[in-house]
XYZ file of C-alpha atoms in Angstrom:
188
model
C 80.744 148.289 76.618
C 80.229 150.228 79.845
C 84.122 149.833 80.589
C 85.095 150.437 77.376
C 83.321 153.641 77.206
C 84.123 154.735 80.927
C 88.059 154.203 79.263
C 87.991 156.592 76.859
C 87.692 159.445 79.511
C 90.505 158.144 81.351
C 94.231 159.260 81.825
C 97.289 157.595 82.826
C 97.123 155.904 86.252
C 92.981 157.179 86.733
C 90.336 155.218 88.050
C 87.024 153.915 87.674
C 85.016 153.980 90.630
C 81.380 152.420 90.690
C 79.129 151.451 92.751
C 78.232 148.113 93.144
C 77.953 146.840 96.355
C 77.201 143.620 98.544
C 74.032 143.157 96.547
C 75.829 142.921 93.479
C 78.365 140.445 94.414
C 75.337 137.989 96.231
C 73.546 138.866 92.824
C 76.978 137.821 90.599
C 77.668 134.704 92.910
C 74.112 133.483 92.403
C 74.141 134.049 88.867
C 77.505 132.084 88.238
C 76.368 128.821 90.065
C 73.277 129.332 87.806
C 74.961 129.099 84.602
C 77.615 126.830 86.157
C 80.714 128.198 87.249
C 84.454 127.325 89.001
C 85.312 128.714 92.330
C 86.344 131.852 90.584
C 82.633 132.506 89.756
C 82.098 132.295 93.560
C 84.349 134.822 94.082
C 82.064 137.307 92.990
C 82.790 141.225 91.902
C 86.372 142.193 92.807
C 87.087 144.701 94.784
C 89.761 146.306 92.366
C 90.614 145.006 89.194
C 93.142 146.807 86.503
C 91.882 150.512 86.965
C 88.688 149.208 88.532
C 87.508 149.935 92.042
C 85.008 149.620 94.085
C 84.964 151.147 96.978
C 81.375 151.050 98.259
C 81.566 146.844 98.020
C 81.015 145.735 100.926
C 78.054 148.110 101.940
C 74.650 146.666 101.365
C 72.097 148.514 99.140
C 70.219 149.410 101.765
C 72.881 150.677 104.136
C 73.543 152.803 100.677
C 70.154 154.172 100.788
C 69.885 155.135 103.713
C 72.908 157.074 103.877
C 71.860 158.785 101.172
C 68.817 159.870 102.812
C 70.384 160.882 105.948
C 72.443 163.164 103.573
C 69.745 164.089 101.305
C 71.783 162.917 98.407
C 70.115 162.251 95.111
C 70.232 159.162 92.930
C 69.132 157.353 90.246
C 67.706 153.894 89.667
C 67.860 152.321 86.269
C 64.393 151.646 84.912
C 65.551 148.262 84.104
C 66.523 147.196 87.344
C 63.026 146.982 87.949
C 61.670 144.740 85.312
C 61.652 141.064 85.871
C 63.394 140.224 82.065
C 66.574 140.170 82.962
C 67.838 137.228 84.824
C 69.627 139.222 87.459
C 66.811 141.232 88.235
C 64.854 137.876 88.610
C 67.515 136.885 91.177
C 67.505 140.593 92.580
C 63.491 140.690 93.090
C 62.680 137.163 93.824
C 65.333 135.001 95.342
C 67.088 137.391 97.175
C 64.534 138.014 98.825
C 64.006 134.588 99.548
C 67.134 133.646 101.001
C 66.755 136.867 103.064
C 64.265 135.898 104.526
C 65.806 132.490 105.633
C 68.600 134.193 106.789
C 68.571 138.217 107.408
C 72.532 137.969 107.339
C 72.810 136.131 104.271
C 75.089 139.148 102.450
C 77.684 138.713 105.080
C 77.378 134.830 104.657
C 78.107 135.212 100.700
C 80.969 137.982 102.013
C 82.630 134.833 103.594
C 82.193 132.777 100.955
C 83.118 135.183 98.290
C 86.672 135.659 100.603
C 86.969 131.840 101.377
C 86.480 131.258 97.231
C 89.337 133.859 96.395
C 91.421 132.527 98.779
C 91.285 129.357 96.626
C 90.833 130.515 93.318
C 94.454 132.390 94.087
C 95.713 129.118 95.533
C 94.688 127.455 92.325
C 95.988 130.263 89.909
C 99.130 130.702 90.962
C 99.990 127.053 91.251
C 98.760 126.871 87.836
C 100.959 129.412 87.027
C 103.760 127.701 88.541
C 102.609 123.918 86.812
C 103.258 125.760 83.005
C 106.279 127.309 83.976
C 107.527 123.732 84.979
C 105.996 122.067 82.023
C 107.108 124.144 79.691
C 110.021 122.745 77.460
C 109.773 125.352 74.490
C 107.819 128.248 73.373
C 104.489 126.244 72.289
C 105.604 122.441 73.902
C 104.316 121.752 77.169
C 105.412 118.467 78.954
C 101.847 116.358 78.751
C 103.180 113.887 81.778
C 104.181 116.938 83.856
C 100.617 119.038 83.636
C 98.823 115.792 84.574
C 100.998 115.336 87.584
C 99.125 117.762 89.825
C 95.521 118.001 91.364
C 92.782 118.271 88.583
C 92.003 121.809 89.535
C 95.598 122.696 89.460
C 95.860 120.929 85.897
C 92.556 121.968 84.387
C 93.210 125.616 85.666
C 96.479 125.427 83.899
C 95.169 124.118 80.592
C 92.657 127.346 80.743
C 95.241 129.646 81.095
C 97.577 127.792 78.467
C 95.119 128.038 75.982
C 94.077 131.218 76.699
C 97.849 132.503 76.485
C 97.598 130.622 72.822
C 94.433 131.695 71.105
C 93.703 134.931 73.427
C 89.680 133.141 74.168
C 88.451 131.240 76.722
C 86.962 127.554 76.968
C 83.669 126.527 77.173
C 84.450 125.444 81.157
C 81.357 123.058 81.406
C 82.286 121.265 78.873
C 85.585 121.361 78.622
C 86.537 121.082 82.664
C 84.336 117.601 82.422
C 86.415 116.476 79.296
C 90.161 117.743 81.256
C 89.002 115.554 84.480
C 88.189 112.835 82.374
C 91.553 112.747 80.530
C 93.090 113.167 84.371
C 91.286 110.433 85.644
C 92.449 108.107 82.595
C 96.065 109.509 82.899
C 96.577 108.708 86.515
């Protein structure tokens, strides 16, 4: 809704620029392994994406902070940032805090994962890409024997984006990625 709304003020070619920042992306990554994710989920908040940017990203909240109080700059905290009901806010105010203190440089250790996971996650994407392109052999047929030639992530990735292409929604991925490696695993 926040997008949406941010949208409607926008021209041709503008942009929307917030501020999240490392936080938010150690925050995101944490969340997605929580409710089970792919390697895309462990590649975080992107930096840019469609008229989306975010330029403060890789600054840490409290390097954010502090600048502003260097520069006597004013700004505002969202009341429910600071209540434990939400689940990021649990992760924000209690494991976070945690892990930092097992490892003071745990934002740029998420940074490398976050980059290491989009490395693969693009690797992945764009063979999929590549795998329905092959496969296809008319506008809804796709050649069964040829999607279940590659590597399961290759395949299942491919199968998400197929059926996303068909019925403009997404799969249930827990479910559905254990049923696709199953039906690999009997295929091969």
């Amino acid at each position: 809704l926040r997008y949406t709304n941010f949208n409607r003020f926008c021209e041709n070619n503008s942009r929307i620029a917030t501020a999240h920042n490392a936080n938010d992306v150690a925050e995101t990554m944490i969340l997605n392994i929580i409710r089970g994710t792919t390697v895309k989920g462990l590649c975080g908040i992107p930096s840019v994406r469609d008229n989306i940017i975010r330029p403060i990203i890789e600054c840490s909240r409290a390097e954010i902070e502090g600048y502003c109080r260097e520069n006597n700059l004013n700004f505002v905290i969202d009341s429910t940032n600071l209540t434990l009901e939400y689940t990021r806010n649990k992760i924000r105010h209690e494991i976070l805090p945690v892990i930092e203190n097992i490892n003071p440089a745990f934002l740029s250790s998420f940074a490398s994962l976050k980059e290491n996971a989009s490395i693969v996650s693009d690797f992945v994407s764009t063979n999929a890409d590549l795998l329905l392109s092959k496969a296809k052999k008319d506008e809804n047929v796709y050649d069964r024997d040829v999607l279940l030639c590659c590597h399961p992530s290759v395949c299942t990735e491919a199968l998400f984006k197929g059926y996303l292409q068909f019925s403009g929604k997404t799969l249930d991925n827990k479910k559905t990625k254990a049923s696709l490696w199953d039906l690999h695993n009997r295929t091969l």
